[in-house]
mmCIF file of C-alpha atoms in Angstrom:
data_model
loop_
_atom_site.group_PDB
_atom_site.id
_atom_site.type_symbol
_atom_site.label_atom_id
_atom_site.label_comp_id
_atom_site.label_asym_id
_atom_site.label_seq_id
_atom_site.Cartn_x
_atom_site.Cartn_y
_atom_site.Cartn_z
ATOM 1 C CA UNK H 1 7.628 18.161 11.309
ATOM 2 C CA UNK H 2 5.822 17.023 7.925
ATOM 3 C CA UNK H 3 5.611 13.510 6.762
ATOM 4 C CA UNK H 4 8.265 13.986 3.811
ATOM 5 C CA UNK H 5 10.937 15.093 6.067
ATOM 6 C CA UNK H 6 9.954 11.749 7.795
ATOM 7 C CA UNK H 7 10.358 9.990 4.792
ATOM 8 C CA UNK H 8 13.635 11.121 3.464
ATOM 9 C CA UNK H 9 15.250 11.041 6.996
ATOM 10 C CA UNK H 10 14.450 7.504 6.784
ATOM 11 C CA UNK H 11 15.005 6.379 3.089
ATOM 12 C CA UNK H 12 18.842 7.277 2.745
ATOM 13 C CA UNK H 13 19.275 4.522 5.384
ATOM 14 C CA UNK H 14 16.961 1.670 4.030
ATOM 15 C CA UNK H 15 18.431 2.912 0.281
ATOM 16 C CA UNK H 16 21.636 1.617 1.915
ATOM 17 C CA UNK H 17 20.216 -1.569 2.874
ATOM 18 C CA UNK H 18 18.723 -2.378 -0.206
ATOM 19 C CA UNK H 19 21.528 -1.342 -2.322
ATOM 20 C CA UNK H 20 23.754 -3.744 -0.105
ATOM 21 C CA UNK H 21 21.521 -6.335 -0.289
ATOM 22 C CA UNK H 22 20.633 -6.205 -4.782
ATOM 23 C CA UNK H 23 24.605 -5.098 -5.055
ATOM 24 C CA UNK H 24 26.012 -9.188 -4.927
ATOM 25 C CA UNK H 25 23.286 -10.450 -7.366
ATOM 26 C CA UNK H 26 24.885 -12.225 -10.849
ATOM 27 C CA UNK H 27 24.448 -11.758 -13.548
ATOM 28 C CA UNK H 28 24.659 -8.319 -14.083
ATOM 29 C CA UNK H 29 21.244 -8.060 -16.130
ATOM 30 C CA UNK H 30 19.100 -9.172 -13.265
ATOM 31 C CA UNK H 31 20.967 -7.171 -10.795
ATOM 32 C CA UNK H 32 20.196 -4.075 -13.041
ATOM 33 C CA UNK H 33 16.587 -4.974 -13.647
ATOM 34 C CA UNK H 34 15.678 -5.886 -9.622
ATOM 35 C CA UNK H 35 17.520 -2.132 -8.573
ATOM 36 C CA UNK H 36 15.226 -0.725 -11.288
ATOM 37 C CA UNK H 37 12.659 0.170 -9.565
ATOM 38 C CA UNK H 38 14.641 0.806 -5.775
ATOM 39 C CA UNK H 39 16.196 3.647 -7.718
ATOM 40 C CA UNK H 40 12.986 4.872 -9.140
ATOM 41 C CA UNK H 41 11.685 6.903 -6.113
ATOM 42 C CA UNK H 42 8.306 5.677 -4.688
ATOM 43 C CA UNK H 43 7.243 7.473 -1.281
ATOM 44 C CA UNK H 44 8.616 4.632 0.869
ATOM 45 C CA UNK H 45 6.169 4.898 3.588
ATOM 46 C CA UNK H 46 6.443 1.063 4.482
ATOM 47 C CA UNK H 47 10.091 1.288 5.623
ATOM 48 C CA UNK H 48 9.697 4.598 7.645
ATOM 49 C CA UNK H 49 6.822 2.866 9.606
ATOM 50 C CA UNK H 50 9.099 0.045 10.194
ATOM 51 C CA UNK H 51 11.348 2.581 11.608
ATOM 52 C CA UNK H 52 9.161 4.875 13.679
ATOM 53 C CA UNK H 53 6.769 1.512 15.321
ATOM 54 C CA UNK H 54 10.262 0.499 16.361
ATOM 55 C CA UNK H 55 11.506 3.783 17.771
ATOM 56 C CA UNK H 56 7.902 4.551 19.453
ATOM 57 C CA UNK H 57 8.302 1.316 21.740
ATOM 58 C CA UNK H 58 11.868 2.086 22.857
ATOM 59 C CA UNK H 59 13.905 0.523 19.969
ATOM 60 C CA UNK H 60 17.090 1.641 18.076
ATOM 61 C CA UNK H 61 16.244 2.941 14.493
ATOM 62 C CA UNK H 62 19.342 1.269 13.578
ATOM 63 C CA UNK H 63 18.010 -2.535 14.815
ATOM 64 C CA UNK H 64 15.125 -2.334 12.354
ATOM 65 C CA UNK H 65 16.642 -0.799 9.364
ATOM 66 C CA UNK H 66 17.032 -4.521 7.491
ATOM 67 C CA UNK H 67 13.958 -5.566 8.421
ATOM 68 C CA UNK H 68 12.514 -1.941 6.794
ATOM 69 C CA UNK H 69 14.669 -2.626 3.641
ATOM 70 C CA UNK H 70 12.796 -5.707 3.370
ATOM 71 C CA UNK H 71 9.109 -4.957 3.712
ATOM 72 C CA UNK H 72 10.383 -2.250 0.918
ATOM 73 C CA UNK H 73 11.529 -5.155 -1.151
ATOM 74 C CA UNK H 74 8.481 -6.632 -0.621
ATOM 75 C CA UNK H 75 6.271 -4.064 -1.967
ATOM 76 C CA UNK H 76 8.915 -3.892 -4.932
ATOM 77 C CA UNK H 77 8.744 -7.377 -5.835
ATOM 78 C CA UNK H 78 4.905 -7.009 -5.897
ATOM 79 C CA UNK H 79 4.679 -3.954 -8.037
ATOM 80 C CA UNK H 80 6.941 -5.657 -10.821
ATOM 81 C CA UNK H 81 4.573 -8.535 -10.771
ATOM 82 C CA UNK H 82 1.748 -5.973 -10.908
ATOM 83 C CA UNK H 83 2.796 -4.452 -13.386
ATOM 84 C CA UNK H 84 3.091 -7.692 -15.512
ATOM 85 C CA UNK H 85 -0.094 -8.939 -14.855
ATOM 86 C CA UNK H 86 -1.604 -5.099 -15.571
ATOM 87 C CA UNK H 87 0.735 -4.915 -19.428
ATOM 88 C CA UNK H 88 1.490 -1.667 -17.821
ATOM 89 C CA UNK H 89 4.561 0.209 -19.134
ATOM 90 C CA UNK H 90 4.977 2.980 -16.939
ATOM 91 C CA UNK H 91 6.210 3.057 -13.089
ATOM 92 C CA UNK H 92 7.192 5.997 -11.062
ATOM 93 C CA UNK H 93 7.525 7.793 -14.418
ATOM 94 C CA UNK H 94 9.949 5.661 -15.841
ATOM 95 C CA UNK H 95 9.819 2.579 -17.762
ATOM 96 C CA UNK H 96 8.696 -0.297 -15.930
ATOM 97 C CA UNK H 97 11.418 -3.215 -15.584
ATOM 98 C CA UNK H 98 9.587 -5.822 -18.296
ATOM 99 C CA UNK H 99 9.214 -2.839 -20.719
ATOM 100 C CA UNK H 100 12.928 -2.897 -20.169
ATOM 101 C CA UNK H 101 14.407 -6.330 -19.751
ATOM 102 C CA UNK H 102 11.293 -8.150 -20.880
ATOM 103 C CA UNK H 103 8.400 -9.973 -19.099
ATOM 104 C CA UNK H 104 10.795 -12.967 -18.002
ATOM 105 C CA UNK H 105 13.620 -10.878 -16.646
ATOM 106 C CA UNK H 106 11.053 -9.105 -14.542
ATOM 107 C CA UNK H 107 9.602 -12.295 -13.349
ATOM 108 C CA UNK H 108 13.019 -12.866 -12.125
ATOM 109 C CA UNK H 109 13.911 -9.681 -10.483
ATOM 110 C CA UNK H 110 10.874 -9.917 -8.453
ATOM 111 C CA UNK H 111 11.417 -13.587 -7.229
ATOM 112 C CA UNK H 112 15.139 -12.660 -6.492
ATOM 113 C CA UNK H 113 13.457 -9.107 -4.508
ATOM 114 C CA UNK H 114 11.229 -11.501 -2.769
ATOM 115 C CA UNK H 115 14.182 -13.891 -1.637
ATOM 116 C CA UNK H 116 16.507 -10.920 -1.123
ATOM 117 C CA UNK H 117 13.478 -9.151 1.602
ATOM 118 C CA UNK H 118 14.130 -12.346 3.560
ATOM 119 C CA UNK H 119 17.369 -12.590 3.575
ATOM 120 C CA UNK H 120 17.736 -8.851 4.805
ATOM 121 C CA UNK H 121 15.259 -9.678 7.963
ATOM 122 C CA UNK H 122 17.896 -12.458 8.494
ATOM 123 C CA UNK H 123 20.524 -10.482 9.011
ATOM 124 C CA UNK H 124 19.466 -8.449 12.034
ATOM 125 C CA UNK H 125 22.156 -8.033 14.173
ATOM 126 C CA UNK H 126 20.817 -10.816 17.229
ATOM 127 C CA UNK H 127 22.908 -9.363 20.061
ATOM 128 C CA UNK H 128 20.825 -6.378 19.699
ATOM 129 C CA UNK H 129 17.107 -8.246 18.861
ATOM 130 C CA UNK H 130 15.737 -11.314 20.253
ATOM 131 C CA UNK H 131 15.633 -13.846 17.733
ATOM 132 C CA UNK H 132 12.108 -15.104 18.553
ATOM 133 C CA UNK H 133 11.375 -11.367 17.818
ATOM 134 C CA UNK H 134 12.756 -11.621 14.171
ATOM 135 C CA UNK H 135 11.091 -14.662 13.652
ATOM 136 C CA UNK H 136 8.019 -13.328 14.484
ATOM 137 C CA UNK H 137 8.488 -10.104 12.525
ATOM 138 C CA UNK H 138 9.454 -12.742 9.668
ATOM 139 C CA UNK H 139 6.182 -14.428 10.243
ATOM 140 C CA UNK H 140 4.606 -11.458 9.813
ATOM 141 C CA UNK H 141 6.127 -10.540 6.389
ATOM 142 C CA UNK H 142 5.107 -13.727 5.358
ATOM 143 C CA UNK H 143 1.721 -14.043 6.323
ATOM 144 C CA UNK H 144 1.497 -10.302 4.151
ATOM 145 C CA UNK H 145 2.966 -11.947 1.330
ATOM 146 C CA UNK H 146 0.518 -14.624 1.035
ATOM 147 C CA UNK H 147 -2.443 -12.072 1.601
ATOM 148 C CA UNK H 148 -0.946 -10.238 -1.177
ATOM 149 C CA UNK H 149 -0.819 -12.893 -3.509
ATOM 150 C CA UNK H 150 -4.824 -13.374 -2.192
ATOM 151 C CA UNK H 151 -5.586 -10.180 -2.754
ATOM 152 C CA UNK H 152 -4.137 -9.553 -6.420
ATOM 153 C CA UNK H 153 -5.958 -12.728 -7.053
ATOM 154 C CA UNK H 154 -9.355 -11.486 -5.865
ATOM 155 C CA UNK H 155 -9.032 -7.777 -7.658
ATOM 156 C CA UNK H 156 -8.204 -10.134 -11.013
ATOM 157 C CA UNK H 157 -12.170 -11.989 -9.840
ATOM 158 C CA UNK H 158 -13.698 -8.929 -9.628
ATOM 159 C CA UNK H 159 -12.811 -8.023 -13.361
ATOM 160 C CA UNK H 160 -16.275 -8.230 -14.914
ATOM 161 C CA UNK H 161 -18.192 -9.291 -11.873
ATOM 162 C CA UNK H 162 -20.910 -6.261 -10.638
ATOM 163 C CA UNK H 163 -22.432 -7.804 -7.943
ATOM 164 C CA UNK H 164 -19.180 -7.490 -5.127
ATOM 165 C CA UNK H 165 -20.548 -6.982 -1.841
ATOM 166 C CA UNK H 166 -18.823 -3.968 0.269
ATOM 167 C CA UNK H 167 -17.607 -6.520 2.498
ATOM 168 C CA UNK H 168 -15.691 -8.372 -0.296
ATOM 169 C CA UNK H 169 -14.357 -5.440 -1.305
ATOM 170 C CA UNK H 170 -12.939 -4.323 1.711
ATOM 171 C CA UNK H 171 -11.510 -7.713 2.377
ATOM 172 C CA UNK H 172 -9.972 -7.589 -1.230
ATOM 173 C CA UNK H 173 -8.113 -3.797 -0.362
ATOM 174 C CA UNK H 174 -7.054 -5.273 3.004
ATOM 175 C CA UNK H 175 -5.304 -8.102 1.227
ATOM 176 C CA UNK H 176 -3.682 -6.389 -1.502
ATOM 177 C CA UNK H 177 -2.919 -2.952 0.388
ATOM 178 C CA UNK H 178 -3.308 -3.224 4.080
ATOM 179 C CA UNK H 179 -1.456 -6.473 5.229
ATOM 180 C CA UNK H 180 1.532 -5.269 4.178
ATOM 181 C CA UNK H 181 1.311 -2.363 5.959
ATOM 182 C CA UNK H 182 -0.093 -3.822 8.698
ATOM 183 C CA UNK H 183 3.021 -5.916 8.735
ATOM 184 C CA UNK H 184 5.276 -3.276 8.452
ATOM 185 C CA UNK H 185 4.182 -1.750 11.885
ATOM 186 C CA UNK H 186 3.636 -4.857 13.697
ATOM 187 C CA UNK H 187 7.267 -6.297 12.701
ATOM 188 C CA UNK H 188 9.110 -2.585 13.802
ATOM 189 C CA UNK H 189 7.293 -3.096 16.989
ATOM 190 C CA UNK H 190 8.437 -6.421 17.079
ATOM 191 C CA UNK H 191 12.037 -5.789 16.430
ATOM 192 C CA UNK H 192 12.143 -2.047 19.015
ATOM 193 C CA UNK H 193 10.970 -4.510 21.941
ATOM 194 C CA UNK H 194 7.240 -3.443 22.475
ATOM 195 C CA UNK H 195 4.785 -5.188 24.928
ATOM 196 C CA UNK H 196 2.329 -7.641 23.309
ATOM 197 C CA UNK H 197 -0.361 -4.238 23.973
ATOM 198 C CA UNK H 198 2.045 -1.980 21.831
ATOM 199 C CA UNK H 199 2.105 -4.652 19.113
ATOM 200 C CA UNK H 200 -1.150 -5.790 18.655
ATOM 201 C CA UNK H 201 -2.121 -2.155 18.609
ATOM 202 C CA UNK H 202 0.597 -0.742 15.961
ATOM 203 C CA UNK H 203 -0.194 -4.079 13.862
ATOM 204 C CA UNK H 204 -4.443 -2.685 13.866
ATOM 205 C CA UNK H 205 -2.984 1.143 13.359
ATOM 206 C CA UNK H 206 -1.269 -0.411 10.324
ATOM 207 C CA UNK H 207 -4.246 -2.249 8.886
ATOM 208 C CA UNK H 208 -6.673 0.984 9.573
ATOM 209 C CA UNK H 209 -4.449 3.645 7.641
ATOM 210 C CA UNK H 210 -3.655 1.178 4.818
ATOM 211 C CA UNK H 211 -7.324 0.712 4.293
ATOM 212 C CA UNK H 212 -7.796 4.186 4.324
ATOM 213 C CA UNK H 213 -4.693 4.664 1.706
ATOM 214 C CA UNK H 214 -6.695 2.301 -0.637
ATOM 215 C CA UNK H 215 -9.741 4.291 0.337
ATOM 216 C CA UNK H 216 -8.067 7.602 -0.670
ATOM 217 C CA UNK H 217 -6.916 6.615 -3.871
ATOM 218 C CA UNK H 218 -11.080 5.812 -4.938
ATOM 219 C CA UNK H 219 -11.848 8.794 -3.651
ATOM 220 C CA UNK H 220 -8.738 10.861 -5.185
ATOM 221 C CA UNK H 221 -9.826 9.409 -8.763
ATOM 222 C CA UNK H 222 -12.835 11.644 -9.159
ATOM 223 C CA UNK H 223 -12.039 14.487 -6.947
ATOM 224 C CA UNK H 224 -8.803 15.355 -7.841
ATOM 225 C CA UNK H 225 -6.941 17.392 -10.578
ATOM 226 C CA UNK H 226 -5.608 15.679 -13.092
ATOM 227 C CA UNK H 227 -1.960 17.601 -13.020
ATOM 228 C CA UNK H 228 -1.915 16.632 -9.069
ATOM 229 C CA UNK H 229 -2.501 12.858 -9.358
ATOM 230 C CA UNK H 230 -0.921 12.336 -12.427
ATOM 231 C CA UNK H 231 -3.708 10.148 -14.391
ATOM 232 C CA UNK H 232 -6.870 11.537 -15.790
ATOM 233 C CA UNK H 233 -9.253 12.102 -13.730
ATOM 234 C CA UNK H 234 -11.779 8.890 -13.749
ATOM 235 C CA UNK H 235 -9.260 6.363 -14.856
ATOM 236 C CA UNK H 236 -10.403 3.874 -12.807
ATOM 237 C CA UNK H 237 -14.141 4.759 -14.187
ATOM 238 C CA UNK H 238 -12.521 4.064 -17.565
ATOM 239 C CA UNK H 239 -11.171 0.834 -16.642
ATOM 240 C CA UNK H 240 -13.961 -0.324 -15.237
ATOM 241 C CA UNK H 241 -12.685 -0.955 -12.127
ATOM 242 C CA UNK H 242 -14.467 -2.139 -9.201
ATOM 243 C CA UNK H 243 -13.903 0.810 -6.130
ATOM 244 C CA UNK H 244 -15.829 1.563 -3.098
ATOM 245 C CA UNK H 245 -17.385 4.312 -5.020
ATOM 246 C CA UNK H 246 -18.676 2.000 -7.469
ATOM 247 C CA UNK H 247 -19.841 -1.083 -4.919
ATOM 248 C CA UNK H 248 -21.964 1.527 -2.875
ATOM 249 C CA UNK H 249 -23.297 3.164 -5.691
ATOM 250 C CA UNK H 250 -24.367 0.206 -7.258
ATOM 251 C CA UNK H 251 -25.681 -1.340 -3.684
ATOM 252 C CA UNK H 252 -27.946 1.485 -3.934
ATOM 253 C CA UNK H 253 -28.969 2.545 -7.560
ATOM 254 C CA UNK H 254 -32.408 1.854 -8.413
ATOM 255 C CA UNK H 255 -32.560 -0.755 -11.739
ATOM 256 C CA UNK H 256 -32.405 2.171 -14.305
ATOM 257 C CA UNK H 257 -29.392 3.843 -12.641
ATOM 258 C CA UNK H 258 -27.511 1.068 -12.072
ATOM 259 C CA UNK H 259 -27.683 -0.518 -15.795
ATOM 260 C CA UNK H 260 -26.113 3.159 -16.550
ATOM 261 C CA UNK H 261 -23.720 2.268 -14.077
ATOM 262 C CA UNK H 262 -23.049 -0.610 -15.314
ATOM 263 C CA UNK H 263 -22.828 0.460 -19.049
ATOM 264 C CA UNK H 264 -20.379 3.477 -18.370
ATOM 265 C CA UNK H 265 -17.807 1.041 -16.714
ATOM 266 C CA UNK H 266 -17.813 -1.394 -19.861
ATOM 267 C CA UNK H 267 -17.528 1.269 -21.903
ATOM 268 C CA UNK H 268 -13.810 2.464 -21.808
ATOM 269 C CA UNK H 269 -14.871 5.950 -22.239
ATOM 270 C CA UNK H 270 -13.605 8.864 -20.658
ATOM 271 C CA UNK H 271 -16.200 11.023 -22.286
ATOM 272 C CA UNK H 272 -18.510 8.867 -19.647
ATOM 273 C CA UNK H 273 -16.624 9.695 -16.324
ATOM 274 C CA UNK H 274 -18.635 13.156 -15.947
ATOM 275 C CA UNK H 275 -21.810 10.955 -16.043
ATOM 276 C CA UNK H 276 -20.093 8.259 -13.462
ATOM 277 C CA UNK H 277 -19.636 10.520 -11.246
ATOM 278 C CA UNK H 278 -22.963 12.264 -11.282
ATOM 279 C CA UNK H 279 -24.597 8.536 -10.285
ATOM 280 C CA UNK H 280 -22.110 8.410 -7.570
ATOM 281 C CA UNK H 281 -22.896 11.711 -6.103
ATOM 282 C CA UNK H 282 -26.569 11.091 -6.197
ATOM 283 C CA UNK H 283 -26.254 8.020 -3.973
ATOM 284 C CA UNK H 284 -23.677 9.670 -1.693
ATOM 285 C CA UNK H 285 -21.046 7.329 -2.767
ATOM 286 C CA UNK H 286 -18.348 9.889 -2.679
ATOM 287 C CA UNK H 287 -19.231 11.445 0.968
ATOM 288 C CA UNK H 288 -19.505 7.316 2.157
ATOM 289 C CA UNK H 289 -16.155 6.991 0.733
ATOM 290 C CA UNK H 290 -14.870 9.779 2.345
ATOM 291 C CA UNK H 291 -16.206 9.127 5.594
ATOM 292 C CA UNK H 292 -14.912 5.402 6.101
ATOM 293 C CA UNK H 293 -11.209 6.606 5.408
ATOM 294 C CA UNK H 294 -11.447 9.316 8.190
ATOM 295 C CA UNK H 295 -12.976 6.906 10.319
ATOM 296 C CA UNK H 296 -9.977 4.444 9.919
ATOM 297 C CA UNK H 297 -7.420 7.119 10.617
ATOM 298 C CA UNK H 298 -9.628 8.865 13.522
ATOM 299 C CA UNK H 299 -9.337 4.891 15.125
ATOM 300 C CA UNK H 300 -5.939 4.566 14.128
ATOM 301 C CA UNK H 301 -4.086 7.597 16.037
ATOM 302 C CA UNK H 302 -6.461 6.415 19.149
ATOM 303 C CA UNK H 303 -4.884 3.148 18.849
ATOM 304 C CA UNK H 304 -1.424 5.219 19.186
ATOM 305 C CA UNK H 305 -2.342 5.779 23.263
ATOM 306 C CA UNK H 306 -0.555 2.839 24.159
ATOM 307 C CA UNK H 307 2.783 4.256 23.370
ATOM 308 C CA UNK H 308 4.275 6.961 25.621
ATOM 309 C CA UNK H 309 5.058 10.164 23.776
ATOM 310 C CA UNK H 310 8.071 10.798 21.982
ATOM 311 C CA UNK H 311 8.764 12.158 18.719
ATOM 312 C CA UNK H 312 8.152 8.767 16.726
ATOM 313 C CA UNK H 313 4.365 8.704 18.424
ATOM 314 C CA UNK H 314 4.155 12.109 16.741
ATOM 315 C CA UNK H 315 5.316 11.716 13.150
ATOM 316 C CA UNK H 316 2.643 8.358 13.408
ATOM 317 C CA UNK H 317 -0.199 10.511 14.341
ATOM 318 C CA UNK H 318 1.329 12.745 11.222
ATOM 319 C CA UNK H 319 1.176 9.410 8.817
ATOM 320 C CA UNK H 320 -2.018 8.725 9.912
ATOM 321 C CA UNK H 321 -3.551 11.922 8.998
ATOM 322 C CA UNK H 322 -1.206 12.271 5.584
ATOM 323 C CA UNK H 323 -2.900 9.437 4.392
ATOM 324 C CA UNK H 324 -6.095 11.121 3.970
ATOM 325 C CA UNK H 325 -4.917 14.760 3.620
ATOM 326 C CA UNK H 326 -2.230 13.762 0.538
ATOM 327 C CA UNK H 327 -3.495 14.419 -3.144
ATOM 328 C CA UNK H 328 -1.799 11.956 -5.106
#
């Protein structure tokens, strides 16, 4: 079993959802532009976790389908926003939806995706799930949403500032990246019935590979081929952007090397990335990196002993270890 038959044995069902869900919006324009980006592909990992936390306790795949086409929406509704706030132009490979309807269409579709992701989790069938069990998947999704919003907001702080602590850092990724994942486990548990053991535990699995997603990405912008994470190579050295790389290296530098540091990311250079990384490898910033994301995922799948085996434990243990061994 690999992870993207996981995936696509998965997404046809939440596609359904969602479609069902965006398919009764008016007027026609803001229908179009919130589908944009549902139809544009993305991996949709979220959802399948949903899925497979609900399955792995004893649950019906078909009992947490809405409330996977919602934490989808979710992510959706953040990524239009995103890409709003970031001017850029480009999603998925295709146009993004305010390069295409404008920026306040696309403010729109993501409020109505936001409203839409709750509305979904409403409609889970309650003969079939407790509804103190949806409610407490909802509260989940909402708490995410709020660390989301947290998140963005700290990654926007960072801009300029060269003096983030690790610790921030790491609180800023779990906001922006992990919650919602975090979420997404925690509410499929939820809504297949597990003990408060199984849910606590898939809810810290969640958190642990989403950090180490983030994690991967840092470490996937300097070690990677250009052609197999579609961006240059040291884009995020270009942009200046604060990474785990960067707050290590920079923890550690000694004065000289870290005013180069320092220089190179206010540059907007790409001639500059070759030196970047150099600084990074001579303070082991790119090993450190490393290391922390297989530590997540090596704590995550041990987290996965509370479930009894089955073939949803299985293609967990499989996410867990994708999200390290993936190279884009």
């Amino acid at each position: 079993m690999k992870v993207t038959q996981v995936l696509k044995k998965y997404s046809e069902n939440v596609d359904v959802e969602i479609e069902e869900s965006l398919k009764t919006i008016d007027p026609s324009s803001l229908g179009e532009a919130s589908a944009h980006l549902t139809k544009a592909g993305g991996k949709k990992m979220r959802p399948a976790l949903v899925v497979l936390c609900c399955e792995s306790v004893g649950g019906k795949k078909e009992d947490a389908f809405k409330t996977a086409a919602a934490v989808e929406l979710i992510h959706t509704f953040s990524l239009i926003h995103d890409d709003i706030m970031d001017k850029d132009d480009m999603r998925r490979g295709k146009p993004s939806v305010h390069a295409i309807w404008g920026e306040p269409m696309a403010i729109l579709a993501g409020d109505t995706i936001f409203s839409k992701a709750f509305e979904s989790m409403l409609e889970t069938n309650i003969e079939n799930v407790q509804p103190q069990r949806i409610m407490r998947a909802m509260s989940a999704a909402v708490d995410a949403c709020i660390k989301l919003c947290e998140g963005q907001a700290l990654d926007i702080g960072f801009e300029g500032k060269l003096d983030v602590k690790e610790e921030e850092y790491l609180n800023m990724i779990y906001k922006k990246t992990a919650a919602l994942i975090s979420a997404a486990t925690k509410a499929g548990a939820l809504i297949g019935g597990g003990t408060d053991e199984q849910i606590d535990a898939l809810a810290e699995y969640g958190r642990l590979i989403g950090m180490a997603f983030q994690i991967q990405d840092d470490y996937l912008d300097v070690v990677s081929d250009a052609a197999e994470i579609g961006k240059p190579v040291g884009s995020d050295i270009v942009k200046g952007k604060m990474t785990l790389m960067v707050v290590h290296t920079l923890s550690k530098a000694s004065d000289e090397d870290k005013e180069r540091l320092i220089y190179i990311l206010n540059q907007n250079d790409e001639s500059l990335v070759d030196d970047a990384i150099a600084l990074f490898e001579k303070y082991g910033a790119i090993e450190y990196t490393r290391n922390i994301a297989l530590e997540d995922v090596k704590t995550a799948k041990e987290l996965l002993n509370v479930l009894d085996d089955s073939d949803a434990k299985t293609a967990l243990e499989l996410f867990a270890d994708f999200v390290i061994e993936r190279t884009h």
